[in-house]
mmCIF file of C-alpha atoms in Angstrom:
data_model
loop_
_atom_site.group_PDB
_atom_site.id
_atom_site.type_symbol
_atom_site.label_atom_id
_atom_site.label_comp_id
_atom_site.label_asym_id
_atom_site.label_seq_id
_atom_site.Cartn_x
_atom_site.Cartn_y
_atom_site.Cartn_z
ATOM 1 C CA UNK Z 1 -42.951 -64.766 -8.339
ATOM 2 C CA UNK Z 2 -43.288 -61.032 -8.918
ATOM 3 C CA UNK Z 3 -46.933 -59.847 -8.511
ATOM 4 C CA UNK Z 4 -46.890 -58.425 -12.067
ATOM 5 C CA UNK Z 5 -46.855 -61.979 -13.364
ATOM 6 C CA UNK Z 6 -50.041 -63.126 -11.620
ATOM 7 C CA UNK Z 7 -52.457 -61.983 -14.388
ATOM 8 C CA UNK Z 8 -50.374 -63.799 -17.030
ATOM 9 C CA UNK Z 9 -50.215 -67.050 -15.053
ATOM 10 C CA UNK Z 10 -53.918 -66.779 -14.235
ATOM 11 C CA UNK Z 11 -54.691 -66.285 -17.939
ATOM 12 C CA UNK Z 12 -52.811 -69.464 -18.856
ATOM 13 C CA UNK Z 13 -54.544 -71.431 -16.105
ATOM 14 C CA UNK Z 14 -57.890 -70.037 -17.198
ATOM 15 C CA UNK Z 15 -57.226 -71.198 -20.737
ATOM 16 C CA UNK Z 16 -56.304 -74.644 -19.432
ATOM 17 C CA UNK Z 17 -59.496 -74.785 -17.370
ATOM 18 C CA UNK Z 18 -61.634 -73.722 -20.346
ATOM 19 C CA UNK Z 19 -60.011 -76.388 -22.463
ATOM 20 C CA UNK Z 20 -60.187 -79.212 -19.950
ATOM 21 C CA UNK Z 21 -62.024 -81.362 -22.517
ATOM 22 C CA UNK Z 22 -59.616 -80.430 -25.308
ATOM 23 C CA UNK Z 23 -56.205 -81.824 -24.608
ATOM 24 C CA UNK Z 24 -54.314 -79.463 -26.934
ATOM 25 C CA UNK Z 25 -55.962 -76.381 -25.433
ATOM 26 C CA UNK Z 26 -55.333 -77.556 -21.870
ATOM 27 C CA UNK Z 27 -51.682 -78.281 -22.719
ATOM 28 C CA UNK Z 28 -51.280 -74.845 -24.314
ATOM 29 C CA UNK Z 29 -52.762 -73.130 -21.262
ATOM 30 C CA UNK Z 30 -50.576 -75.007 -18.794
ATOM 31 C CA UNK Z 31 -47.479 -74.394 -20.924
ATOM 32 C CA UNK Z 32 -48.231 -70.676 -21.092
ATOM 33 C CA UNK Z 33 -48.818 -70.493 -17.334
ATOM 34 C CA UNK Z 34 -45.542 -72.305 -16.649
ATOM 35 C CA UNK Z 35 -43.561 -70.097 -19.023
ATOM 36 C CA UNK Z 36 -44.984 -66.928 -17.434
ATOM 37 C CA UNK Z 37 -44.259 -68.184 -13.939
ATOM 38 C CA UNK Z 38 -40.669 -68.849 -15.008
ATOM 39 C CA UNK Z 39 -40.295 -65.416 -16.588
ATOM 40 C CA UNK Z 40 -41.705 -63.565 -13.587
ATOM 41 C CA UNK Z 41 -39.732 -65.579 -11.037
ATOM 42 C CA UNK Z 42 -38.445 -63.571 -8.083
ATOM 43 C CA UNK Z 43 -35.675 -65.530 -6.344
ATOM 44 C CA UNK Z 44 -34.376 -64.376 -2.952
ATOM 45 C CA UNK Z 45 -30.996 -62.649 -3.002
ATOM 46 C CA UNK Z 46 -28.526 -61.724 -0.261
ATOM 47 C CA UNK Z 47 -26.825 -58.341 -0.895
ATOM 48 C CA UNK Z 48 -23.286 -57.766 0.434
ATOM 49 C CA UNK Z 49 -23.214 -56.269 3.913
ATOM 50 C CA UNK Z 50 -20.126 -54.089 3.546
ATOM 51 C CA UNK Z 51 -20.833 -50.384 3.014
ATOM 52 C CA UNK Z 52 -20.041 -48.341 -0.074
ATOM 53 C CA UNK Z 53 -20.707 -50.965 -2.725
ATOM 54 C CA UNK Z 54 -22.950 -50.710 -5.762
ATOM 55 C CA UNK Z 55 -24.622 -54.012 -6.708
ATOM 56 C CA UNK Z 56 -26.062 -55.145 -9.999
ATOM 57 C CA UNK Z 57 -29.691 -53.994 -10.366
ATOM 58 C CA UNK Z 58 -30.539 -57.036 -12.480
ATOM 59 C CA UNK Z 59 -29.391 -60.424 -13.710
ATOM 60 C CA UNK Z 60 -27.735 -60.484 -17.120
ATOM 61 C CA UNK Z 61 -24.592 -59.925 -19.137
ATOM 62 C CA UNK Z 62 -22.487 -56.791 -18.774
ATOM 63 C CA UNK Z 63 -22.240 -55.382 -22.273
ATOM 64 C CA UNK Z 64 -20.748 -51.931 -21.791
ATOM 65 C CA UNK Z 65 -18.604 -49.928 -19.389
ATOM 66 C CA UNK Z 66 -17.950 -46.315 -20.382
ATOM 67 C CA UNK Z 67 -18.113 -42.690 -19.203
ATOM 68 C CA UNK Z 68 -21.063 -40.507 -20.163
ATOM 69 C CA UNK Z 69 -23.328 -37.918 -18.566
ATOM 70 C CA UNK Z 70 -26.449 -39.281 -16.807
ATOM 71 C CA UNK Z 71 -29.893 -38.969 -18.438
ATOM 72 C CA UNK Z 72 -30.695 -35.260 -18.706
ATOM 73 C CA UNK Z 73 -34.320 -35.696 -17.652
ATOM 74 C CA UNK Z 74 -33.170 -36.513 -14.101
ATOM 75 C CA UNK Z 75 -31.649 -33.069 -13.626
ATOM 76 C CA UNK Z 76 -28.417 -34.465 -12.185
ATOM 77 C CA UNK Z 77 -25.138 -32.511 -12.644
ATOM 78 C CA UNK Z 78 -23.882 -32.859 -16.205
ATOM 79 C CA UNK Z 79 -20.478 -34.229 -15.132
ATOM 80 C CA UNK Z 80 -19.507 -37.554 -16.704
ATOM 81 C CA UNK Z 81 -20.202 -40.717 -14.682
ATOM 82 C CA UNK Z 82 -19.200 -44.321 -15.234
ATOM 83 C CA UNK Z 83 -22.042 -46.253 -16.904
ATOM 84 C CA UNK Z 84 -22.285 -50.015 -16.488
ATOM 85 C CA UNK Z 85 -24.840 -51.648 -18.813
ATOM 86 C CA UNK Z 86 -26.456 -55.039 -18.208
ATOM 87 C CA UNK Z 87 -28.390 -56.785 -20.981
ATOM 88 C CA UNK Z 88 -31.206 -59.121 -19.912
ATOM 89 C CA UNK Z 89 -32.116 -61.938 -22.264
ATOM 90 C CA UNK Z 90 -35.563 -63.459 -22.384
ATOM 91 C CA UNK Z 91 -34.358 -66.200 -20.001
ATOM 92 C CA UNK Z 92 -32.920 -63.957 -17.254
ATOM 93 C CA UNK Z 93 -34.726 -62.970 -14.051
ATOM 94 C CA UNK Z 94 -36.404 -59.677 -14.921
ATOM 95 C CA UNK Z 95 -37.034 -58.027 -11.563
ATOM 96 C CA UNK Z 96 -34.926 -54.959 -10.802
ATOM 97 C CA UNK Z 97 -33.209 -54.294 -7.476
ATOM 98 C CA UNK Z 98 -31.849 -51.077 -5.931
ATOM 99 C CA UNK Z 99 -28.095 -50.923 -6.629
ATOM 100 C CA UNK Z 100 -27.519 -49.088 -3.355
ATOM 101 C CA UNK Z 101 -29.409 -47.960 -0.273
ATOM 102 C CA UNK Z 102 -30.634 -44.374 -0.084
ATOM 103 C CA UNK Z 103 -33.437 -41.922 -0.831
ATOM 104 C CA UNK Z 104 -35.072 -41.694 -4.232
ATOM 105 C CA UNK Z 105 -34.558 -38.111 -5.422
ATOM 106 C CA UNK Z 106 -36.387 -38.422 -8.746
ATOM 107 C CA UNK Z 107 -38.046 -40.964 -11.043
ATOM 108 C CA UNK Z 108 -38.684 -39.912 -14.650
ATOM 109 C CA UNK Z 109 -40.205 -41.911 -17.525
ATOM 110 C CA UNK Z 110 -39.268 -40.961 -21.080
ATOM 111 C CA UNK Z 111 -41.002 -42.375 -24.179
ATOM 112 C CA UNK Z 112 -38.807 -43.671 -26.995
ATOM 113 C CA UNK Z 113 -38.108 -46.426 -29.463
ATOM 114 C CA UNK Z 114 -38.225 -50.173 -28.910
ATOM 115 C CA UNK Z 115 -34.987 -51.154 -30.642
ATOM 116 C CA UNK Z 116 -32.770 -54.019 -29.554
ATOM 117 C CA UNK Z 117 -31.623 -53.338 -25.986
ATOM 118 C CA UNK Z 118 -28.083 -54.542 -26.671
ATOM 119 C CA UNK Z 119 -27.374 -51.667 -29.106
ATOM 120 C CA UNK Z 120 -25.167 -48.856 -27.849
ATOM 121 C CA UNK Z 121 -27.858 -46.358 -28.882
ATOM 122 C CA UNK Z 122 -30.502 -48.038 -26.743
ATOM 123 C CA UNK Z 123 -29.488 -45.923 -23.731
ATOM 124 C CA UNK Z 124 -30.479 -42.736 -25.548
ATOM 125 C CA UNK Z 125 -33.060 -43.825 -28.115
ATOM 126 C CA UNK Z 126 -35.198 -46.445 -26.370
ATOM 127 C CA UNK Z 127 -38.067 -45.893 -23.986
ATOM 128 C CA UNK Z 128 -36.684 -45.696 -20.455
ATOM 129 C CA UNK Z 129 -37.403 -45.073 -16.810
ATOM 130 C CA UNK Z 130 -34.622 -43.296 -14.902
ATOM 131 C CA UNK Z 131 -34.179 -43.159 -11.111
ATOM 132 C CA UNK Z 132 -31.804 -40.985 -9.087
ATOM 133 C CA UNK Z 133 -30.789 -42.342 -5.668
ATOM 134 C CA UNK Z 134 -28.829 -40.403 -3.039
ATOM 135 C CA UNK Z 135 -27.043 -42.358 -0.315
ATOM 136 C CA UNK Z 136 -27.054 -41.220 3.344
ATOM 137 C CA UNK Z 137 -23.480 -39.955 2.693
ATOM 138 C CA UNK Z 138 -24.715 -37.749 -0.138
ATOM 139 C CA UNK Z 139 -23.398 -39.834 -3.055
ATOM 140 C CA UNK Z 140 -25.585 -39.791 -6.177
ATOM 141 C CA UNK Z 141 -26.293 -42.929 -8.230
ATOM 142 C CA UNK Z 142 -28.586 -43.333 -11.240
ATOM 143 C CA UNK Z 143 -30.181 -46.515 -12.497
ATOM 144 C CA UNK Z 144 -32.129 -46.677 -15.776
ATOM 145 C CA UNK Z 145 -34.619 -49.332 -16.955
ATOM 146 C CA UNK Z 146 -34.502 -49.501 -20.765
ATOM 147 C CA UNK Z 147 -37.120 -51.182 -22.947
ATOM 148 C CA UNK Z 148 -36.108 -53.484 -25.802
ATOM 149 C CA UNK Z 149 -37.545 -55.225 -28.853
ATOM 150 C CA UNK Z 150 -39.877 -57.425 -26.797
ATOM 151 C CA UNK Z 151 -39.987 -55.293 -23.665
ATOM 152 C CA UNK Z 152 -42.996 -53.000 -24.050
ATOM 153 C CA UNK Z 153 -43.838 -52.457 -20.403
ATOM 154 C CA UNK Z 154 -41.585 -50.915 -17.738
ATOM 155 C CA UNK Z 155 -42.815 -51.300 -14.143
ATOM 156 C CA UNK Z 156 -41.323 -49.071 -11.424
ATOM 157 C CA UNK Z 157 -42.809 -49.111 -7.924
ATOM 158 C CA UNK Z 158 -40.467 -46.480 -6.487
ATOM 159 C CA UNK Z 159 -41.339 -42.798 -6.278
ATOM 160 C CA UNK Z 160 -39.469 -39.680 -5.156
ATOM 161 C CA UNK Z 161 -38.998 -39.632 -1.379
ATOM 162 C CA UNK Z 162 -38.944 -43.424 -0.968
ATOM 163 C CA UNK Z 163 -36.157 -44.974 1.061
ATOM 164 C CA UNK Z 164 -34.646 -48.050 -0.579
ATOM 165 C CA UNK Z 165 -32.302 -50.624 0.858
ATOM 166 C CA UNK Z 166 -29.561 -52.176 -1.262
ATOM 167 C CA UNK Z 167 -30.927 -55.127 -3.212
ATOM 168 C CA UNK Z 168 -34.581 -54.171 -2.600
ATOM 169 C CA UNK Z 169 -36.865 -54.997 -5.526
ATOM 170 C CA UNK Z 170 -38.331 -51.869 -7.066
ATOM 171 C CA UNK Z 171 -39.456 -52.780 -10.591
ATOM 172 C CA UNK Z 172 -39.549 -55.083 -13.598
ATOM 173 C CA UNK Z 173 -39.368 -54.938 -17.386
ATOM 174 C CA UNK Z 174 -41.398 -57.429 -19.342
ATOM 175 C CA UNK Z 175 -39.703 -59.688 -21.913
ATOM 176 C CA UNK Z 176 -36.110 -58.607 -22.537
ATOM 177 C CA UNK Z 177 -34.438 -55.328 -21.606
ATOM 178 C CA UNK Z 178 -31.380 -53.430 -20.332
ATOM 179 C CA UNK Z 179 -30.308 -51.759 -17.092
ATOM 180 C CA UNK Z 180 -27.784 -48.918 -16.972
ATOM 181 C CA UNK Z 181 -26.157 -48.004 -13.655
ATOM 182 C CA UNK Z 182 -24.318 -44.687 -13.307
ATOM 183 C CA UNK Z 183 -21.670 -44.376 -10.587
ATOM 184 C CA UNK Z 184 -19.704 -41.197 -9.747
ATOM 185 C CA UNK Z 185 -16.162 -40.103 -10.519
ATOM 186 C CA UNK Z 186 -13.653 -41.985 -8.371
ATOM 187 C CA UNK Z 187 -15.721 -45.168 -8.008
ATOM 188 C CA UNK Z 188 -13.725 -48.377 -8.536
ATOM 189 C CA UNK Z 189 -15.346 -50.664 -11.121
ATOM 190 C CA UNK Z 190 -15.041 -54.333 -10.132
ATOM 191 C CA UNK Z 191 -16.597 -56.037 -13.175
ATOM 192 C CA UNK Z 192 -15.663 -56.506 -16.848
ATOM 193 C CA UNK Z 193 -17.548 -56.604 -20.131
ATOM 194 C CA UNK Z 194 -19.147 -59.983 -20.964
ATOM 195 C CA UNK Z 195 -19.232 -60.934 -17.276
ATOM 196 C CA UNK Z 196 -22.468 -62.363 -15.898
ATOM 197 C CA UNK Z 197 -24.114 -60.359 -13.124
ATOM 198 C CA UNK Z 198 -26.510 -61.566 -10.450
ATOM 199 C CA UNK Z 199 -29.017 -58.898 -9.442
ATOM 200 C CA UNK Z 200 -28.712 -57.770 -5.829
ATOM 201 C CA UNK Z 201 -25.483 -59.721 -5.246
ATOM 202 C CA UNK Z 202 -22.774 -58.990 -7.833
ATOM 203 C CA UNK Z 203 -20.751 -55.919 -6.806
ATOM 204 C CA UNK Z 204 -20.382 -53.597 -9.801
ATOM 205 C CA UNK Z 205 -18.293 -50.918 -8.090
ATOM 206 C CA UNK Z 206 -17.014 -49.507 -4.839
ATOM 207 C CA UNK Z 207 -17.785 -45.836 -4.097
ATOM 208 C CA UNK Z 208 -14.956 -43.417 -3.287
ATOM 209 C CA UNK Z 209 -14.453 -42.829 0.410
#
């Protein structure tokens, strides 16, 4: 389980303990603790070992593949990149994993709306946390955590200067969200819209050599 879930599980267990003489209260507390443990689950994943691949940063359904400029707050070049969007339902694993290994160049949080994360406008209108990663070969990737209707808390443990390995857990969004991954010109996209992705394992794209 991700550490961010511990207070929620503890709260449910505390409620169950306080209501040990009231069956309905004890049941409610245990149910809440179990639901939170399920939501904050953190299953082990095995990233692909071959170089030059970009993996899914989260579990979920791929809802959009298009070409746009990366979030302006990151300060990346304004050239169009391929954006691959993954929508996480309430029942998906909600930890986020680095799509590629490299150094974190910048992490920028931007306040915004809390509209449905499966809207096309969510990438620009919703609250988000953007991260720029540069590989050892100098290739730039961006990954953006986007809040949704129920997701009111974005957790990002990475900061500028950190070295991440592909598939490494770096954050979490609570209760439904979206992840956008930006790959550079010339990358070969290996997924399709409506496909299910497994965070840290599904290969989204291969980088140009």
